[in-house]
PDB file of C-alpha atoms in Angstrom:
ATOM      1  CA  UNK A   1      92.827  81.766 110.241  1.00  0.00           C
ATOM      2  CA  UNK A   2      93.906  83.145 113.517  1.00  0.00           C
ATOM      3  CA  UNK A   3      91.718  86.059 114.880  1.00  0.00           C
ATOM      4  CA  UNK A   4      92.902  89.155 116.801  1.00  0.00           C
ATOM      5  CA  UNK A   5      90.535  89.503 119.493  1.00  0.00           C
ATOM      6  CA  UNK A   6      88.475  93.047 119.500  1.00  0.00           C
ATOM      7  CA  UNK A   7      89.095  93.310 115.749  1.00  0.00           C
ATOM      8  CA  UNK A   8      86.373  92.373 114.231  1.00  0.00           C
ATOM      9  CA  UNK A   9      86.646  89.923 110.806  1.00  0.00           C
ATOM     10  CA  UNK A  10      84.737  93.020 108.512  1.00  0.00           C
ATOM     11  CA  UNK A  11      87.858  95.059 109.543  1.00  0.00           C
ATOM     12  CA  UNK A  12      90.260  92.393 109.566  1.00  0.00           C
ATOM     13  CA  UNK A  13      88.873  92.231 106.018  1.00  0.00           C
ATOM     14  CA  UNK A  14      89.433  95.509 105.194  1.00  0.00           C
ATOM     15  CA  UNK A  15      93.105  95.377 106.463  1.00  0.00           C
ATOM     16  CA  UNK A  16      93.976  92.343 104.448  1.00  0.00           C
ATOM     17  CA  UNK A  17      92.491  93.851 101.484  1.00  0.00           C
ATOM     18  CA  UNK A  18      94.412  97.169 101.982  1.00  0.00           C
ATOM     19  CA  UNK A  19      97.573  95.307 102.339  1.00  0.00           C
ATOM     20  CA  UNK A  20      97.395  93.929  99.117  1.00  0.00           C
ATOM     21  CA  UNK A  21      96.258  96.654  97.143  1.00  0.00           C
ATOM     22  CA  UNK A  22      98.958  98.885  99.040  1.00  0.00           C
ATOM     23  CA  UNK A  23     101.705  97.006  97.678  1.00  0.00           C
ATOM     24  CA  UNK A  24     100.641  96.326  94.695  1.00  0.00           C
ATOM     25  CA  UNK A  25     100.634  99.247  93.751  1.00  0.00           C
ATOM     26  CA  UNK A  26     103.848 100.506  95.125  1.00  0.00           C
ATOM     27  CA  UNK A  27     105.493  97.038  93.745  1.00  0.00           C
ATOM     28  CA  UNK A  28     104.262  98.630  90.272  1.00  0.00           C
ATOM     29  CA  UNK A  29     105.315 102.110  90.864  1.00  0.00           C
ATOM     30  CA  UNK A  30     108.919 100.756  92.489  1.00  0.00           C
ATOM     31  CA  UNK A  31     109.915  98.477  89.812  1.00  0.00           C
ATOM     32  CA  UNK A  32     109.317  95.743  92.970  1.00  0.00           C
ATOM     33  CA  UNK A  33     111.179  97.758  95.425  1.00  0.00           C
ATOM     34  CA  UNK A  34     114.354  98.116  93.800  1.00  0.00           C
ATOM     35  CA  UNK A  35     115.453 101.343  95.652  1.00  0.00           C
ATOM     36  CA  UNK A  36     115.140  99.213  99.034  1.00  0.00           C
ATOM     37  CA  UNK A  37     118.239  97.871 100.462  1.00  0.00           C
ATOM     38  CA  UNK A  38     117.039  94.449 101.500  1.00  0.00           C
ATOM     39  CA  UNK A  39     120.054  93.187 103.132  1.00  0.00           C
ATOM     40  CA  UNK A  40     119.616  96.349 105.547  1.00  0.00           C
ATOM     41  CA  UNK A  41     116.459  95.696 106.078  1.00  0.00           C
ATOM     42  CA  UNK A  42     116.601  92.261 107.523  1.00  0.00           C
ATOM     43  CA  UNK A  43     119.769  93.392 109.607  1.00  0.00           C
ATOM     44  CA  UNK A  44     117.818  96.100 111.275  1.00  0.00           C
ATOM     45  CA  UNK A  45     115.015  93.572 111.548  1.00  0.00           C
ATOM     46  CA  UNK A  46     116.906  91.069 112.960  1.00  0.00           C
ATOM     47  CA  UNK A  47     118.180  93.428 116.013  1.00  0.00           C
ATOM     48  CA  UNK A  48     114.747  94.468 116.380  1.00  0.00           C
ATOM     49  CA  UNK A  49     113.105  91.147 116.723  1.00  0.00           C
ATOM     50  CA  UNK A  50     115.787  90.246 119.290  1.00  0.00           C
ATOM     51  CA  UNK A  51     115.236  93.866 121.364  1.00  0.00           C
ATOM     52  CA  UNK A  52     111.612  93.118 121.016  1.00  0.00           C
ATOM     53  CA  UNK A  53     112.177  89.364 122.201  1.00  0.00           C
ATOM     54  CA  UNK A  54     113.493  90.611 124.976  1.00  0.00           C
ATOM     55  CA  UNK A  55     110.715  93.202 126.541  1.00  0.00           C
ATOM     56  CA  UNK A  56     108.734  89.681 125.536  1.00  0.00           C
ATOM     57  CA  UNK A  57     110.825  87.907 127.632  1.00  0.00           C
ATOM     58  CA  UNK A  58     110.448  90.509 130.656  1.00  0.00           C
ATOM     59  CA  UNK A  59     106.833  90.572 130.948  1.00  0.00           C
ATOM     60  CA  UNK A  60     106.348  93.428 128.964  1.00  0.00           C
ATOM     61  CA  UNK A  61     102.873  94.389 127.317  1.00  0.00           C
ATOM     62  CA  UNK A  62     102.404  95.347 123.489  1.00  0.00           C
ATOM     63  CA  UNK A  63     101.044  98.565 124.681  1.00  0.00           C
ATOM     64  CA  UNK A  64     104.081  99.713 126.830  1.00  0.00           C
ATOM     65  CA  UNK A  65     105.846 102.567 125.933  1.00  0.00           C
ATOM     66  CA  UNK A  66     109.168 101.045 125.485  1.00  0.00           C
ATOM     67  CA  UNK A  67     107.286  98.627 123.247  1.00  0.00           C
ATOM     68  CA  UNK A  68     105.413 100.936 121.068  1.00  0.00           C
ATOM     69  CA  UNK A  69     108.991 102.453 120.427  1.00  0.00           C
ATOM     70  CA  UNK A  70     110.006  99.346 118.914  1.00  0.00           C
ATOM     71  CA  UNK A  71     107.284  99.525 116.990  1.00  0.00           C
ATOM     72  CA  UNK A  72     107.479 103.019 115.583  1.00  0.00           C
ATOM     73  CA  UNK A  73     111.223 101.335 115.020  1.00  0.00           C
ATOM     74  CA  UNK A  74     109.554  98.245 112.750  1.00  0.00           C
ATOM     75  CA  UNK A  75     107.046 100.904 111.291  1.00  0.00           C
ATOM     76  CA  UNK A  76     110.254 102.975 110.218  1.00  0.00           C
ATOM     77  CA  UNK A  77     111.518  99.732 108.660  1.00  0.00           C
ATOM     78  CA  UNK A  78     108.169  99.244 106.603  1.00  0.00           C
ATOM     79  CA  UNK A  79     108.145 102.649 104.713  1.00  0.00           C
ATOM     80  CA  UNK A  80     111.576 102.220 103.645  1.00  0.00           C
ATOM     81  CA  UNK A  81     109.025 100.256 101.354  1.00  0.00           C
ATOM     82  CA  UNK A  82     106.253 102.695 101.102  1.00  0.00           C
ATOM     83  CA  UNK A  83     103.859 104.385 104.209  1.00  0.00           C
ATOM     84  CA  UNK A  84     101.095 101.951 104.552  1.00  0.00           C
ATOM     85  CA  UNK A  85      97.686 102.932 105.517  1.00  0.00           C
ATOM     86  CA  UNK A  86      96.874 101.990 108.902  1.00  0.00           C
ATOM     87  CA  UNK A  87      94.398  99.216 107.578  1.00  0.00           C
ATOM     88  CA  UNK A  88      97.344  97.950 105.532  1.00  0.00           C
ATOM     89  CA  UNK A  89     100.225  98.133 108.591  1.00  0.00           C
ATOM     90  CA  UNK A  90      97.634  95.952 110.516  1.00  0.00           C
ATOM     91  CA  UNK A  91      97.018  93.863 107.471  1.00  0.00           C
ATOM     92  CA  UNK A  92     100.694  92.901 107.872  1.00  0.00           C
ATOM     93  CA  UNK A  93     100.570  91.829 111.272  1.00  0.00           C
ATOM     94  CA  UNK A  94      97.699  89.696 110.211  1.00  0.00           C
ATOM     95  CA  UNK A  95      99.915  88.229 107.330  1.00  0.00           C
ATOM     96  CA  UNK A  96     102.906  87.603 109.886  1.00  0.00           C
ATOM     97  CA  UNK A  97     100.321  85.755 112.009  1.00  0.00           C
ATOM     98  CA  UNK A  98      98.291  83.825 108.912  1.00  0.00           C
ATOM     99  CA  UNK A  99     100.941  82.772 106.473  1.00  0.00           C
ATOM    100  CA  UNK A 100     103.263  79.930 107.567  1.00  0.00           C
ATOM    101  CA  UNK A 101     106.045  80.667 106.451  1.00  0.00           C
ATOM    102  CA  UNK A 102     106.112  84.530 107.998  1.00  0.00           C
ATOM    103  CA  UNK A 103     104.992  83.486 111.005  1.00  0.00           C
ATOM    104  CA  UNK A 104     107.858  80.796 111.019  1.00  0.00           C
ATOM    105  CA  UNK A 105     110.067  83.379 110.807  1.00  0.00           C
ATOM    106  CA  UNK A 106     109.017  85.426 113.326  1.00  0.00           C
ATOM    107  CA  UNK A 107     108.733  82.798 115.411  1.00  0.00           C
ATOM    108  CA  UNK A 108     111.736  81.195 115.419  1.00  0.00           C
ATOM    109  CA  UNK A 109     112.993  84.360 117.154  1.00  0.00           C
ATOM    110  CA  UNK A 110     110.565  83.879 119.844  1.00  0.00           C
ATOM    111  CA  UNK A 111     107.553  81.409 119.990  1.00  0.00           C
ATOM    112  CA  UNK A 112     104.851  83.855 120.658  1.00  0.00           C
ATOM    113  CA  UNK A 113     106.756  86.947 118.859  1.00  0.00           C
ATOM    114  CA  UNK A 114     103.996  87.132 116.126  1.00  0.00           C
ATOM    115  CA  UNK A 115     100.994  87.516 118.325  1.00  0.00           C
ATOM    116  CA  UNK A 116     102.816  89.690 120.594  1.00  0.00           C
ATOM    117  CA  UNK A 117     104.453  91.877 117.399  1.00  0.00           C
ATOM    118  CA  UNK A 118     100.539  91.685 116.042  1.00  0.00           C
ATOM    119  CA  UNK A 119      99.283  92.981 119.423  1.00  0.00           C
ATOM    120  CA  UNK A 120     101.985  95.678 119.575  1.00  0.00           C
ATOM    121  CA  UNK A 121     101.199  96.858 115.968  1.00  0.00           C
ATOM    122  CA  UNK A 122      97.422  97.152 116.366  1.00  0.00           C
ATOM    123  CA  UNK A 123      98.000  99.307 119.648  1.00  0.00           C
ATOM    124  CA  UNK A 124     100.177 101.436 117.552  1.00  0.00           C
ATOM    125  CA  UNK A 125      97.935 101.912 114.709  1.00  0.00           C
ATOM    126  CA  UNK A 126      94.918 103.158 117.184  1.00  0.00           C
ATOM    127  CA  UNK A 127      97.454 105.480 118.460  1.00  0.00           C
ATOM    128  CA  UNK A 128      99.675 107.030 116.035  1.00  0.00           C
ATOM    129  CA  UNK A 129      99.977 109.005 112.756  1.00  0.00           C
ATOM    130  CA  UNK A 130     101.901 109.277 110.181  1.00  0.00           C
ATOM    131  CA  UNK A 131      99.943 106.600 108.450  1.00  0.00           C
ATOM    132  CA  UNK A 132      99.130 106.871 104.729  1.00  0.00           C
ATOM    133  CA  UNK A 133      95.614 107.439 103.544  1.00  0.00           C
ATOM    134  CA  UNK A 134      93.886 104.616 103.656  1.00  0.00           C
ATOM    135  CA  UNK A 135      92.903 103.329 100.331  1.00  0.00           C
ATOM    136  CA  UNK A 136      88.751 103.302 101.398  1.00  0.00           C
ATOM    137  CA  UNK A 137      89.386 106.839 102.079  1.00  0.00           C
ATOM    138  CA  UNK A 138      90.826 107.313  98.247  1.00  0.00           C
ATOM    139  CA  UNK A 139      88.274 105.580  96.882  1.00  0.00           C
ATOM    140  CA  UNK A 140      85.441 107.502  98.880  1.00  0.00           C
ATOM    141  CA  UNK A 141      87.965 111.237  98.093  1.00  0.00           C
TER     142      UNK A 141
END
C-alpha cells in the first residue's frame, strides 16, 4: 500500500474504515444510489480531471487556491452520493491511490493525477466544512 506522508497508518486506518462503512450504509439506504445520475457524474468528472490536469501540468500545488476550488468542485461531485465524513472523503483518495483499477483511471488522465488529487483532498479536508459527522463521532454521540 502506498502511504500519504504526515498521515499516519492509525488514521489512514480510520479513513479506510469510514469509507466503507459510509457507503455502506448509504448504498443500503439509496437502493445503491439509484437517485444518482451516473452518466453526469463521470461527465463532470471527466472535465474536472482535465481542469485539474492542467494546474498539474503548470506547477501548481494541491494546496493552491485555484486547486482547492477544484476540489470543493470533486467534493460537490461526491455528495451527489451522500456527504462523507472527512475520514471517509480522505478514505477515497486513499482508495483512488490503493486500488488498481481506480488509480488506472485516474491516471490515465495524468500520470501522477492520483497522488496529486490525494494531496489536494487531504489539504481540503484539514481545511474545510461541510463534512458529515464522522462515524467515530456517532459511535462515541
Amino acid at each position: 500500500m502506498r502511504g500519504t506522508g504526515a498521515v499516519g497508518n492509525d488514521y489512514e486506518d480510520e479513513c479506510r474504515r469510514s469509507l466503507v462503512e459510509e457507503q455502506a450504509k448509504s448504498l443500503a439506504r439509496t437502493n445503491n444510489w439509484e437517485h444518482v445520475d451516473r452518466e453526469r457524474v463521470h461527465q463532470d468528472w471527466d472535465v474536472l480531471y482535465r481542469e485539474i490536469t492542467a494546474y498539474l501540468d503548470n506547477g501548481s500545488l494541491p494546496g493552491d487556491q485555484q486547486v482547492q476550488e477544484l476540489v470543493r468542485r470533486h467534493f460537490g461531485i461526491a455528495c451527489r452520493f451522500y456527504t462523507p465524513s472527512r475520514e471517509a472523503y480522505v478514505g477515497m483518495s486513499l482508495f483512488y491511490a490503493e486500488d488498481e483499477a481506480m488509480r488506472a483511471f485516474h491516471d490515465s488522465y495524468h500520470p501522477r493525477l492520483v497522488d496529486f488529487l490525494g494531496a489536494a483532498i487531504k489539504v481540503f479536508a484539514e481545511q474545510d466544512s461541510g463534512f458529515a459527522p464522522s462515524t467515530r463521532a456517532e459511535a462515541t454521540a
